[in-house]
Amino acid sequence: MAAEPLQKPLRLAAVVLAGGQGLRMGGADKGLVPWQGQALVDWMLQALRAQEGVRWQALAISANRNLSDYAQRGLPLLQDDLAHRAQGPLAGMLQALRFAKQAGCDAVWLLPCDTPLLPPDLAQRLVQGLLSQNAPAIAPAFEQAEGPPRWQAAHVLLRTELAPALQTLFDQGERRLQAALRHLGAQPLLLPPEQAGGFGNFNALADLQESTPAR
């Protein structure tokens, strides 16, 4: 699926996905779990605002519980449709695409709530890759010693025009993030292996104790 080339800079939105069930953390609301003095969602917003060479037209948080806590961040809150709760990140992606479209944006960057060590030039590189490849979506990926590149699909940058196609996939029963992105024509942005540590996520409370914030 080729994207229509734009004649002007991309108008960008970004959404932090914090609507998961946190099953591997004992059901904790992962975005609100404290780490190094502040909640993970605050680390993600900090990493988002520290991105170099991009300007965000709209920011939001995708959340499905503890909404009053998330509302303290002063950003719009996106909830999954009731019928789509607990059905994985594609539900949050759909809401993010709708939000970005309504905000007049051309593309939206999705970020999980538990990867606070992202490189500060990642958004800029994704935008450049999206434009240079004329792709509908692009996600970071790393070469492996064996096999195909390993995608970081949860950090995808998508054009908002993909909303109808993603809705169709979702209605057909697709719930696998990477499979959906491949079907939509997403392309990988190959990054050097030494940057893989910036995508380390926190799946258990023990992971929080073993990591330190970027300086």
mmCIF file with all atom_site columns, C-alpha atoms in Angstrom:
data_model
loop_
_atom_site.group_PDB
_atom_site.id
_atom_site.type_symbol
_atom_site.label_atom_id
_atom_site.label_alt_id
_atom_site.label_comp_id
_atom_site.label_asym_id
_atom_site.label_entity_id
_atom_site.label_seq_id
_atom_site.pdbx_PDB_ins_code
_atom_site.Cartn_x
_atom_site.Cartn_y
_atom_site.Cartn_z
_atom_site.occupancy
_atom_site.B_iso_or_equiv
_atom_site.pdbx_formal_charge
_atom_site.auth_seq_id
_atom_site.auth_comp_id
_atom_site.auth_asym_id
_atom_site.auth_atom_id
_atom_site.pdbx_PDB_model_num
ATOM 1   C CA . MET A 1 1   ? 0.000   0.000   0.000  1.00 0.00 ? 1   MET A CA 1
ATOM 2   C CA . ALA A 1 2   ? 1.828   3.102   -1.199 1.00 0.00 ? 2   ALA A CA 1
ATOM 3   C CA . ALA A 1 3   ? 1.170   6.375   0.548  1.00 0.00 ? 3   ALA A CA 1
ATOM 4   C CA . GLU A 1 4   ? 0.394   9.638   -1.173 1.00 0.00 ? 4   GLU A CA 1
ATOM 5   C CA . PRO A 1 5   ? 3.476   11.886  -0.962 1.00 0.00 ? 5   PRO A CA 1
ATOM 6   C CA . LEU A 1 6   ? 3.040   15.120  0.983  1.00 0.00 ? 6   LEU A CA 1
ATOM 7   C CA . GLN A 1 7   ? 4.113   18.488  -0.369 1.00 0.00 ? 7   GLN A CA 1
ATOM 8   C CA . LYS A 1 8   ? 4.602   20.003  3.095  1.00 0.00 ? 8   LYS A CA 1
ATOM 9   C CA . PRO A 1 9   ? 6.087   18.891  6.437  1.00 0.00 ? 9   PRO A CA 1
ATOM 10  C CA . LEU A 1 10  ? 4.231   16.210  8.340  1.00 0.00 ? 10  LEU A CA 1
ATOM 11  C CA . ARG A 1 11  ? 1.850   17.410  11.022 1.00 0.00 ? 11  ARG A CA 1
ATOM 12  C CA . LEU A 1 12  ? 2.617   15.030  13.864 1.00 0.00 ? 12  LEU A CA 1
ATOM 13  C CA . ALA A 1 13  ? 0.749   13.601  16.823 1.00 0.00 ? 13  ALA A CA 1
ATOM 14  C CA . ALA A 1 14  ? 2.046   11.198  19.463 1.00 0.00 ? 14  ALA A CA 1
ATOM 15  C CA . VAL A 1 15  ? 0.176   8.885   21.817 1.00 0.00 ? 15  VAL A CA 1
ATOM 16  C CA . VAL A 1 16  ? 1.559   7.006   24.823 1.00 0.00 ? 16  VAL A CA 1
ATOM 17  C CA . LEU A 1 17  ? -0.166  3.624   25.121 1.00 0.00 ? 17  LEU A CA 1
ATOM 18  C CA . ALA A 1 18  ? -0.978  2.919   28.768 1.00 0.00 ? 18  ALA A CA 1
ATOM 19  C CA . GLY A 1 19  ? -4.217  1.011   28.341 1.00 0.00 ? 19  GLY A CA 1
ATOM 20  C CA . GLY A 1 20  ? -2.931  -2.532  28.815 1.00 0.00 ? 20  GLY A CA 1
ATOM 21  C CA . GLN A 1 21  ? -3.848  -4.938  31.589 1.00 0.00 ? 21  GLN A CA 1
ATOM 22  C CA . GLY A 1 22  ? -0.330  -5.232  33.026 1.00 0.00 ? 22  GLY A CA 1
ATOM 23  C CA . LEU A 1 23  ? -0.739  -8.979  33.430 1.00 0.00 ? 23  LEU A CA 1
ATOM 24  C CA . ARG A 1 24  ? 2.995   -9.642  33.719 1.00 0.00 ? 24  ARG A CA 1
ATOM 25  C CA . MET A 1 25  ? 3.116   -7.079  36.526 1.00 0.00 ? 25  MET A CA 1
ATOM 26  C CA . GLY A 1 26  ? 0.365   -8.736  38.491 1.00 0.00 ? 26  GLY A CA 1
ATOM 27  C CA . GLY A 1 27  ? -2.342  -6.567  36.974 1.00 0.00 ? 27  GLY A CA 1
ATOM 28  C CA . ALA A 1 28  ? -0.684  -3.269  37.884 1.00 0.00 ? 28  ALA A CA 1
ATOM 29  C CA . ASP A 1 29  ? -1.473  -0.214  35.792 1.00 0.00 ? 29  ASP A CA 1
ATOM 30  C CA . LYS A 1 30  ? 1.978   -0.119  34.243 1.00 0.00 ? 30  LYS A CA 1
ATOM 31  C CA . GLY A 1 31  ? 1.948   3.531   33.264 1.00 0.00 ? 31  GLY A CA 1
ATOM 32  C CA . LEU A 1 32  ? 1.494   4.559   36.895 1.00 0.00 ? 32  LEU A CA 1
ATOM 33  C CA . VAL A 1 33  ? 4.138   2.217   38.331 1.00 0.00 ? 33  VAL A CA 1
ATOM 34  C CA . PRO A 1 34  ? 6.878   4.359   39.932 1.00 0.00 ? 34  PRO A CA 1
ATOM 35  C CA . TRP A 1 35  ? 10.461  4.200   38.694 1.00 0.00 ? 35  TRP A CA 1
ATOM 36  C CA . GLN A 1 36  ? 13.332  6.414   39.777 1.00 0.00 ? 36  GLN A CA 1
ATOM 37  C CA . GLY A 1 37  ? 11.040  8.907   41.465 1.00 0.00 ? 37  GLY A CA 1
ATOM 38  C CA . GLN A 1 38  ? 8.204   9.253   38.966 1.00 0.00 ? 38  GLN A CA 1
ATOM 39  C CA . ALA A 1 39  ? 5.600   7.169   37.150 1.00 0.00 ? 39  ALA A CA 1
ATOM 40  C CA . LEU A 1 40  ? 6.581   5.393   33.946 1.00 0.00 ? 40  LEU A CA 1
ATOM 41  C CA . VAL A 1 41  ? 4.085   7.455   31.953 1.00 0.00 ? 41  VAL A CA 1
ATOM 42  C CA . ASP A 1 42  ? 5.884   10.616  33.084 1.00 0.00 ? 42  ASP A CA 1
ATOM 43  C CA . TRP A 1 43  ? 9.207   9.202   31.934 1.00 0.00 ? 43  TRP A CA 1
ATOM 44  C CA . MET A 1 44  ? 7.622   8.466   28.562 1.00 0.00 ? 44  MET A CA 1
ATOM 45  C CA . LEU A 1 45  ? 6.199   11.967  28.238 1.00 0.00 ? 45  LEU A CA 1
ATOM 46  C CA . GLN A 1 46  ? 9.613   13.328  29.142 1.00 0.00 ? 46  GLN A CA 1
ATOM 47  C CA . ALA A 1 47  ? 11.275  11.159  26.477 1.00 0.00 ? 47  ALA A CA 1
ATOM 48  C CA . LEU A 1 48  ? 8.628   12.224  23.979 1.00 0.00 ? 48  LEU A CA 1
ATOM 49  C CA . ARG A 1 49  ? 9.104   15.924  24.594 1.00 0.00 ? 49  ARG A CA 1
ATOM 50  C CA . ALA A 1 50  ? 12.884  15.503  24.426 1.00 0.00 ? 50  ALA A CA 1
ATOM 51  C CA . GLN A 1 51  ? 12.741  14.211  20.856 1.00 0.00 ? 51  GLN A CA 1
ATOM 52  C CA . GLU A 1 52  ? 14.927  16.347  18.615 1.00 0.00 ? 52  GLU A CA 1
ATOM 53  C CA . GLY A 1 53  ? 13.986  17.880  15.289 1.00 0.00 ? 53  GLY A CA 1
ATOM 54  C CA . VAL A 1 54  ? 10.222  17.304  15.500 1.00 0.00 ? 54  VAL A CA 1
ATOM 55  C CA . ARG A 1 55  ? 7.262   19.388  16.582 1.00 0.00 ? 55  ARG A CA 1
ATOM 56  C CA . TRP A 1 56  ? 4.175   17.759  18.052 1.00 0.00 ? 56  TRP A CA 1
ATOM 57  C CA . GLN A 1 57  ? 0.840   19.209  17.033 1.00 0.00 ? 57  GLN A CA 1
ATOM 58  C CA . ALA A 1 58  ? -1.104  16.947  19.402 1.00 0.00 ? 58  ALA A CA 1
ATOM 59  C CA . LEU A 1 59  ? -0.247  14.644  22.315 1.00 0.00 ? 59  LEU A CA 1
ATOM 60  C CA . ALA A 1 60  ? -2.458  12.183  24.182 1.00 0.00 ? 60  ALA A CA 1
ATOM 61  C CA . ILE A 1 61  ? -2.423  9.203   26.542 1.00 0.00 ? 61  ILE A CA 1
ATOM 62  C CA . SER A 1 62  ? -4.289  5.975   25.827 1.00 0.00 ? 62  SER A CA 1
ATOM 63  C CA . ALA A 1 63  ? -5.648  4.640   29.144 1.00 0.00 ? 63  ALA A CA 1
ATOM 64  C CA . ASN A 1 64  ? -8.557  2.492   30.289 1.00 0.00 ? 64  ASN A CA 1
ATOM 65  C CA . ARG A 1 65  ? -8.425  2.796   34.095 1.00 0.00 ? 65  ARG A CA 1
ATOM 66  C CA . ASN A 1 66  ? -7.291  5.216   36.781 1.00 0.00 ? 66  ASN A CA 1
ATOM 67  C CA . LEU A 1 67  ? -8.346  7.999   34.449 1.00 0.00 ? 67  LEU A CA 1
ATOM 68  C CA . SER A 1 68  ? -8.274  10.680  37.137 1.00 0.00 ? 68  SER A CA 1
ATOM 69  C CA . ASP A 1 69  ? -4.596  9.909   37.753 1.00 0.00 ? 69  ASP A CA 1
ATOM 70  C CA . TYR A 1 70  ? -3.719  10.117  34.069 1.00 0.00 ? 70  TYR A CA 1
ATOM 71  C CA . ALA A 1 71  ? -5.776  13.295  33.697 1.00 0.00 ? 71  ALA A CA 1
ATOM 72  C CA . GLN A 1 72  ? -3.325  15.059  36.011 1.00 0.00 ? 72  GLN A CA 1
ATOM 73  C CA . ARG A 1 73  ? -0.865  15.085  33.095 1.00 0.00 ? 73  ARG A CA 1
ATOM 74  C CA . GLY A 1 74  ? -3.057  17.636  31.337 1.00 0.00 ? 74  GLY A CA 1
ATOM 75  C CA . LEU A 1 75  ? -3.378  15.709  28.072 1.00 0.00 ? 75  LEU A CA 1
ATOM 76  C CA . PRO A 1 76  ? -6.378  14.212  26.270 1.00 0.00 ? 76  PRO A CA 1
ATOM 77  C CA . LEU A 1 77  ? -7.189  10.662  27.370 1.00 0.00 ? 77  LEU A CA 1
ATOM 78  C CA . LEU A 1 78  ? -8.125  8.067   24.781 1.00 0.00 ? 78  LEU A CA 1
ATOM 79  C CA . GLN A 1 79  ? -10.147 5.038   25.877 1.00 0.00 ? 79  GLN A CA 1
ATOM 80  C CA . ASP A 1 80  ? -10.630 1.868   23.885 1.00 0.00 ? 80  ASP A CA 1
ATOM 81  C CA . ASP A 1 81  ? -14.185 1.207   22.753 1.00 0.00 ? 81  ASP A CA 1
ATOM 82  C CA . LEU A 1 82  ? -15.961 -0.878  25.393 1.00 0.00 ? 82  LEU A CA 1
ATOM 83  C CA . ALA A 1 83  ? -16.301 -3.787  22.980 1.00 0.00 ? 83  ALA A CA 1
ATOM 84  C CA . HIS A 1 84  ? -12.535 -3.694  22.344 1.00 0.00 ? 84  HIS A CA 1
ATOM 85  C CA . ARG A 1 85  ? -11.230 -3.626  25.914 1.00 0.00 ? 85  ARG A CA 1
ATOM 86  C CA . ALA A 1 86  ? -8.517  -6.166  26.772 1.00 0.00 ? 86  ALA A CA 1
ATOM 87  C CA . GLN A 1 87  ? -7.993  -6.995  23.106 1.00 0.00 ? 87  GLN A CA 1
ATOM 88  C CA . GLY A 1 88  ? -4.447  -5.761  22.704 1.00 0.00 ? 88  GLY A CA 1
ATOM 89  C CA . PRO A 1 89  ? -2.632  -2.725  21.322 1.00 0.00 ? 89  PRO A CA 1
ATOM 90  C CA . LEU A 1 90  ? -4.531  -2.542  18.031 1.00 0.00 ? 90  LEU A CA 1
ATOM 91  C CA . ALA A 1 91  ? -7.540  -1.154  19.908 1.00 0.00 ? 91  ALA A CA 1
ATOM 92  C CA . GLY A 1 92  ? -5.389  1.654   21.274 1.00 0.00 ? 92  GLY A CA 1
ATOM 93  C CA . MET A 1 93  ? -3.886  2.199   17.841 1.00 0.00 ? 93  MET A CA 1
ATOM 94  C CA . LEU A 1 94  ? -7.333  2.706   16.351 1.00 0.00 ? 94  LEU A CA 1
ATOM 95  C CA . GLN A 1 95  ? -8.162  5.374   18.918 1.00 0.00 ? 95  GLN A CA 1
ATOM 96  C CA . ALA A 1 96  ? -4.788  7.041   18.352 1.00 0.00 ? 96  ALA A CA 1
ATOM 97  C CA . LEU A 1 97  ? -5.371  7.237   14.601 1.00 0.00 ? 97  LEU A CA 1
ATOM 98  C CA . ARG A 1 98  ? -8.816  8.753   15.129 1.00 0.00 ? 98  ARG A CA 1
ATOM 99  C CA . PHE A 1 99  ? -7.446  11.281  17.604 1.00 0.00 ? 99  PHE A CA 1
ATOM 100 C CA . ALA A 1 100 ? -4.635  12.315  15.272 1.00 0.00 ? 100 ALA A CA 1
ATOM 101 C CA . LYS A 1 101 ? -6.983  12.635  12.314 1.00 0.00 ? 101 LYS A CA 1
ATOM 102 C CA . GLN A 1 102 ? -9.372  14.832  14.296 1.00 0.00 ? 102 GLN A CA 1
ATOM 103 C CA . ALA A 1 103 ? -6.413  16.978  15.370 1.00 0.00 ? 103 ALA A CA 1
ATOM 104 C CA . GLY A 1 104 ? -5.552  17.609  11.732 1.00 0.00 ? 104 GLY A CA 1
ATOM 105 C CA . CYS A 1 105 ? -2.371  15.527  11.803 1.00 0.00 ? 105 CYS A CA 1
ATOM 106 C CA . ASP A 1 106 ? -0.868  13.521  8.969  1.00 0.00 ? 106 ASP A CA 1
ATOM 107 C CA . ALA A 1 107 ? 0.820   10.875  11.114 1.00 0.00 ? 107 ALA A CA 1
ATOM 108 C CA . VAL A 1 108 ? 0.844   9.608   14.682 1.00 0.00 ? 108 VAL A CA 1
ATOM 109 C CA . TRP A 1 109 ? 3.687   8.042   16.638 1.00 0.00 ? 109 TRP A CA 1
ATOM 110 C CA . LEU A 1 110 ? 2.768   5.351   19.152 1.00 0.00 ? 110 LEU A CA 1
ATOM 111 C CA . LEU A 1 111 ? 4.874   4.622   22.214 1.00 0.00 ? 111 LEU A CA 1
ATOM 112 C CA . PRO A 1 112 ? 4.342   1.971   24.888 1.00 0.00 ? 112 PRO A CA 1
ATOM 113 C CA . CYS A 1 113 ? 4.398   3.317   28.418 1.00 0.00 ? 113 CYS A CA 1
ATOM 114 C CA . ASP A 1 114 ? 7.425   1.286   29.545 1.00 0.00 ? 114 ASP A CA 1
ATOM 115 C CA . THR A 1 115 ? 10.374  2.208   27.293 1.00 0.00 ? 115 THR A CA 1
ATOM 116 C CA . PRO A 1 116 ? 11.728  5.438   28.831 1.00 0.00 ? 116 PRO A CA 1
ATOM 117 C CA . LEU A 1 117 ? 15.279  5.102   27.475 1.00 0.00 ? 117 LEU A CA 1
ATOM 118 C CA . LEU A 1 118 ? 14.491  5.839   23.832 1.00 0.00 ? 118 LEU A CA 1
ATOM 119 C CA . PRO A 1 119 ? 17.151  7.633   21.761 1.00 0.00 ? 119 PRO A CA 1
ATOM 120 C CA . PRO A 1 120 ? 16.311  11.348  21.434 1.00 0.00 ? 120 PRO A CA 1
ATOM 121 C CA . ASP A 1 121 ? 16.563  11.327  17.637 1.00 0.00 ? 121 ASP A CA 1
ATOM 122 C CA . LEU A 1 122 ? 14.216  8.376   17.085 1.00 0.00 ? 122 LEU A CA 1
ATOM 123 C CA . ALA A 1 123 ? 11.128  10.352  16.068 1.00 0.00 ? 123 ALA A CA 1
ATOM 124 C CA . GLN A 1 124 ? 13.116  12.421  13.589 1.00 0.00 ? 124 GLN A CA 1
ATOM 125 C CA . ARG A 1 125 ? 14.613  9.304   12.017 1.00 0.00 ? 125 ARG A CA 1
ATOM 126 C CA . LEU A 1 126 ? 11.195  7.673   11.745 1.00 0.00 ? 126 LEU A CA 1
ATOM 127 C CA . VAL A 1 127 ? 9.776   10.745  10.025 1.00 0.00 ? 127 VAL A CA 1
ATOM 128 C CA . GLN A 1 128 ? 12.696  10.836  7.609  1.00 0.00 ? 128 GLN A CA 1
ATOM 129 C CA . GLY A 1 129 ? 12.261  7.132   6.887  1.00 0.00 ? 129 GLY A CA 1
ATOM 130 C CA . LEU A 1 130 ? 8.520   7.463   6.365  1.00 0.00 ? 130 LEU A CA 1
ATOM 131 C CA . LEU A 1 131 ? 9.055   10.227  3.825  1.00 0.00 ? 131 LEU A CA 1
ATOM 132 C CA . SER A 1 132 ? 12.086  8.787   2.044  1.00 0.00 ? 132 SER A CA 1
ATOM 133 C CA . GLN A 1 133 ? 10.445  5.375   1.640  1.00 0.00 ? 133 GLN A CA 1
ATOM 134 C CA . ASN A 1 134 ? 7.034   6.897   0.876  1.00 0.00 ? 134 ASN A CA 1
ATOM 135 C CA . ALA A 1 135 ? 5.664   4.353   3.335  1.00 0.00 ? 135 ALA A CA 1
ATOM 136 C CA . PRO A 1 136 ? 2.245   4.230   5.012  1.00 0.00 ? 136 PRO A CA 1
ATOM 137 C CA . ALA A 1 137 ? 3.913   3.326   8.308  1.00 0.00 ? 137 ALA A CA 1
ATOM 138 C CA . ILE A 1 138 ? 7.402   2.697   9.655  1.00 0.00 ? 138 ILE A CA 1
ATOM 139 C CA . ALA A 1 139 ? 8.743   1.023   12.790 1.00 0.00 ? 139 ALA A CA 1
ATOM 140 C CA . PRO A 1 140 ? 12.237  0.647   14.276 1.00 0.00 ? 140 PRO A CA 1
ATOM 141 C CA . ALA A 1 141 ? 13.960  -2.676  13.632 1.00 0.00 ? 141 ALA A CA 1
ATOM 142 C CA . PHE A 1 142 ? 17.308  -4.282  14.419 1.00 0.00 ? 142 PHE A CA 1
ATOM 143 C CA . GLU A 1 143 ? 19.349  -6.729  12.403 1.00 0.00 ? 143 GLU A CA 1
ATOM 144 C CA . GLN A 1 144 ? 19.906  -10.101 14.078 1.00 0.00 ? 144 GLN A CA 1
ATOM 145 C CA . ALA A 1 145 ? 22.731  -12.586 13.691 1.00 0.00 ? 145 ALA A CA 1
ATOM 146 C CA . GLU A 1 146 ? 20.208  -15.003 12.242 1.00 0.00 ? 146 GLU A CA 1
ATOM 147 C CA . GLY A 1 147 ? 16.811  -14.482 10.730 1.00 0.00 ? 147 GLY A CA 1
ATOM 148 C CA . PRO A 1 148 ? 14.959  -11.329 9.699  1.00 0.00 ? 148 PRO A CA 1
ATOM 149 C CA . PRO A 1 149 ? 15.262  -7.983  11.511 1.00 0.00 ? 149 PRO A CA 1
ATOM 150 C CA . ARG A 1 150 ? 13.543  -7.753  14.865 1.00 0.00 ? 150 ARG A CA 1
ATOM 151 C CA . TRP A 1 151 ? 10.821  -5.130  14.728 1.00 0.00 ? 151 TRP A CA 1
ATOM 152 C CA . GLN A 1 152 ? 9.917   -2.796  17.574 1.00 0.00 ? 152 GLN A CA 1
ATOM 153 C CA . ALA A 1 153 ? 6.361   -2.641  16.304 1.00 0.00 ? 153 ALA A CA 1
ATOM 154 C CA . ALA A 1 154 ? 4.931   -0.857  19.342 1.00 0.00 ? 154 ALA A CA 1
ATOM 155 C CA . HIS A 1 155 ? 6.950   2.259   18.385 1.00 0.00 ? 155 HIS A CA 1
ATOM 156 C CA . VAL A 1 156 ? 5.393   2.595   14.951 1.00 0.00 ? 156 VAL A CA 1
ATOM 157 C CA . LEU A 1 157 ? 4.793   5.872   13.123 1.00 0.00 ? 157 LEU A CA 1
ATOM 158 C CA . LEU A 1 158 ? 1.607   5.649   11.032 1.00 0.00 ? 158 LEU A CA 1
ATOM 159 C CA . ARG A 1 159 ? -0.105  7.913   8.572  1.00 0.00 ? 159 ARG A CA 1
ATOM 160 C CA . THR A 1 160 ? -3.604  8.735   9.765  1.00 0.00 ? 160 THR A CA 1
ATOM 161 C CA . GLU A 1 161 ? -5.076  7.636   6.432  1.00 0.00 ? 161 GLU A CA 1
ATOM 162 C CA . LEU A 1 162 ? -4.586  4.033   7.622  1.00 0.00 ? 162 LEU A CA 1
ATOM 163 C CA . ALA A 1 163 ? -7.508  4.204   10.068 1.00 0.00 ? 163 ALA A CA 1
ATOM 164 C CA . PRO A 1 164 ? -10.138 2.622   7.766  1.00 0.00 ? 164 PRO A CA 1
ATOM 165 C CA . ALA A 1 165 ? -7.827  -0.206  6.688  1.00 0.00 ? 165 ALA A CA 1
ATOM 166 C CA . LEU A 1 166 ? -6.849  -0.956  10.285 1.00 0.00 ? 166 LEU A CA 1
ATOM 167 C CA . GLN A 1 167 ? -10.503 -0.917  11.338 1.00 0.00 ? 167 GLN A CA 1
ATOM 168 C CA . THR A 1 168 ? -11.254 -3.478  8.641  1.00 0.00 ? 168 THR A CA 1
ATOM 169 C CA . LEU A 1 169 ? -8.441  -5.742  9.852  1.00 0.00 ? 169 LEU A CA 1
ATOM 170 C CA . PHE A 1 170 ? -9.648  -5.413  13.430 1.00 0.00 ? 170 PHE A CA 1
ATOM 171 C CA . ASP A 1 171 ? -13.239 -6.225  12.460 1.00 0.00 ? 171 ASP A CA 1
ATOM 172 C CA . GLN A 1 172 ? -11.938 -9.316  10.653 1.00 0.00 ? 172 GLN A CA 1
ATOM 173 C CA . GLY A 1 173 ? -10.415 -10.548 13.907 1.00 0.00 ? 173 GLY A CA 1
ATOM 174 C CA . GLU A 1 174 ? -6.769  -9.517  13.552 1.00 0.00 ? 174 GLU A CA 1
ATOM 175 C CA . ARG A 1 175 ? -5.202  -8.753  16.945 1.00 0.00 ? 175 ARG A CA 1
ATOM 176 C CA . ARG A 1 176 ? -1.484  -9.271  16.225 1.00 0.00 ? 176 ARG A CA 1
ATOM 177 C CA . LEU A 1 177 ? 0.316   -5.952  16.076 1.00 0.00 ? 177 LEU A CA 1
ATOM 178 C CA . GLN A 1 178 ? 3.174   -6.825  13.741 1.00 0.00 ? 178 GLN A CA 1
ATOM 179 C CA . ALA A 1 179 ? 0.988   -8.894  11.434 1.00 0.00 ? 179 ALA A CA 1
ATOM 180 C CA . ALA A 1 180 ? -1.417  -5.980  11.094 1.00 0.00 ? 180 ALA A CA 1
ATOM 181 C CA . LEU A 1 181 ? 1.397   -3.548  10.359 1.00 0.00 ? 181 LEU A CA 1
ATOM 182 C CA . ARG A 1 182 ? 2.855   -5.794  7.684  1.00 0.00 ? 182 ARG A CA 1
ATOM 183 C CA . HIS A 1 183 ? -0.568  -6.132  6.093  1.00 0.00 ? 183 HIS A CA 1
ATOM 184 C CA . LEU A 1 184 ? -0.844  -2.332  6.048  1.00 0.00 ? 184 LEU A CA 1
ATOM 185 C CA . GLY A 1 185 ? 2.496   -2.073  4.262  1.00 0.00 ? 185 GLY A CA 1
ATOM 186 C CA . ALA A 1 186 ? 4.632   -0.847  7.155  1.00 0.00 ? 186 ALA A CA 1
ATOM 187 C CA . GLN A 1 187 ? 8.363   -0.707  6.510  1.00 0.00 ? 187 GLN A CA 1
ATOM 188 C CA . PRO A 1 188 ? 11.265  -1.225  8.942  1.00 0.00 ? 188 PRO A CA 1
ATOM 189 C CA . LEU A 1 189 ? 13.695  1.514   9.914  1.00 0.00 ? 189 LEU A CA 1
ATOM 190 C CA . LEU A 1 190 ? 16.923  -0.409  10.461 1.00 0.00 ? 190 LEU A CA 1
ATOM 191 C CA . LEU A 1 191 ? 18.883  0.900   13.447 1.00 0.00 ? 191 LEU A CA 1
ATOM 192 C CA . PRO A 1 192 ? 22.370  -0.054  14.672 1.00 0.00 ? 192 PRO A CA 1
ATOM 193 C CA . PRO A 1 193 ? 22.351  -2.971  17.146 1.00 0.00 ? 193 PRO A CA 1
ATOM 194 C CA . GLU A 1 194 ? 23.983  -0.860  19.854 1.00 0.00 ? 194 GLU A CA 1
ATOM 195 C CA . GLN A 1 195 ? 20.774  1.186   20.113 1.00 0.00 ? 195 GLN A CA 1
ATOM 196 C CA . ALA A 1 196 ? 18.659  -1.838  20.994 1.00 0.00 ? 196 ALA A CA 1
ATOM 197 C CA . GLY A 1 197 ? 19.058  -1.152  24.711 1.00 0.00 ? 197 GLY A CA 1
ATOM 198 C CA . GLY A 1 198 ? 17.019  2.016   24.328 1.00 0.00 ? 198 GLY A CA 1
ATOM 199 C CA . PHE A 1 199 ? 13.977  -0.127  23.597 1.00 0.00 ? 199 PHE A CA 1
ATOM 200 C CA . GLY A 1 200 ? 14.239  -2.244  26.731 1.00 0.00 ? 200 GLY A CA 1
ATOM 201 C CA . ASN A 1 201 ? 10.828  -2.500  28.340 1.00 0.00 ? 201 ASN A CA 1
ATOM 202 C CA . PHE A 1 202 ? 9.617   -3.306  31.817 1.00 0.00 ? 202 PHE A CA 1
ATOM 203 C CA . ASN A 1 203 ? 7.563   -6.488  31.848 1.00 0.00 ? 203 ASN A CA 1
ATOM 204 C CA . ALA A 1 204 ? 8.060   -7.278  35.525 1.00 0.00 ? 204 ALA A CA 1
ATOM 205 C CA . LEU A 1 205 ? 8.731   -5.304  38.675 1.00 0.00 ? 205 LEU A CA 1
ATOM 206 C CA . ALA A 1 206 ? 12.230  -6.818  38.795 1.00 0.00 ? 206 ALA A CA 1
ATOM 207 C CA . ASP A 1 207 ? 13.011  -5.108  35.483 1.00 0.00 ? 207 ASP A CA 1
ATOM 208 C CA . LEU A 1 208 ? 12.456  -1.730  37.123 1.00 0.00 ? 208 LEU A CA 1
ATOM 209 C CA . GLN A 1 209 ? 15.074  -2.431  39.746 1.00 0.00 ? 209 GLN A CA 1
ATOM 210 C CA . GLU A 1 210 ? 17.701  -3.419  37.163 1.00 0.00 ? 210 GLU A CA 1
ATOM 211 C CA . SER A 1 211 ? 17.450  -0.323  34.949 1.00 0.00 ? 211 SER A CA 1
ATOM 212 C CA . THR A 1 212 ? 18.621  3.248   35.334 1.00 0.00 ? 212 THR A CA 1
ATOM 213 C CA . PRO A 1 213 ? 17.333  6.348   33.557 1.00 0.00 ? 213 PRO A CA 1
ATOM 214 C CA . ALA A 1 214 ? 19.236  7.984   30.723 1.00 0.00 ? 214 ALA A CA 1
ATOM 215 C CA . ARG A 1 215 ? 21.387  10.956  31.704 1.00 0.00 ? 215 ARG A CA 1
#
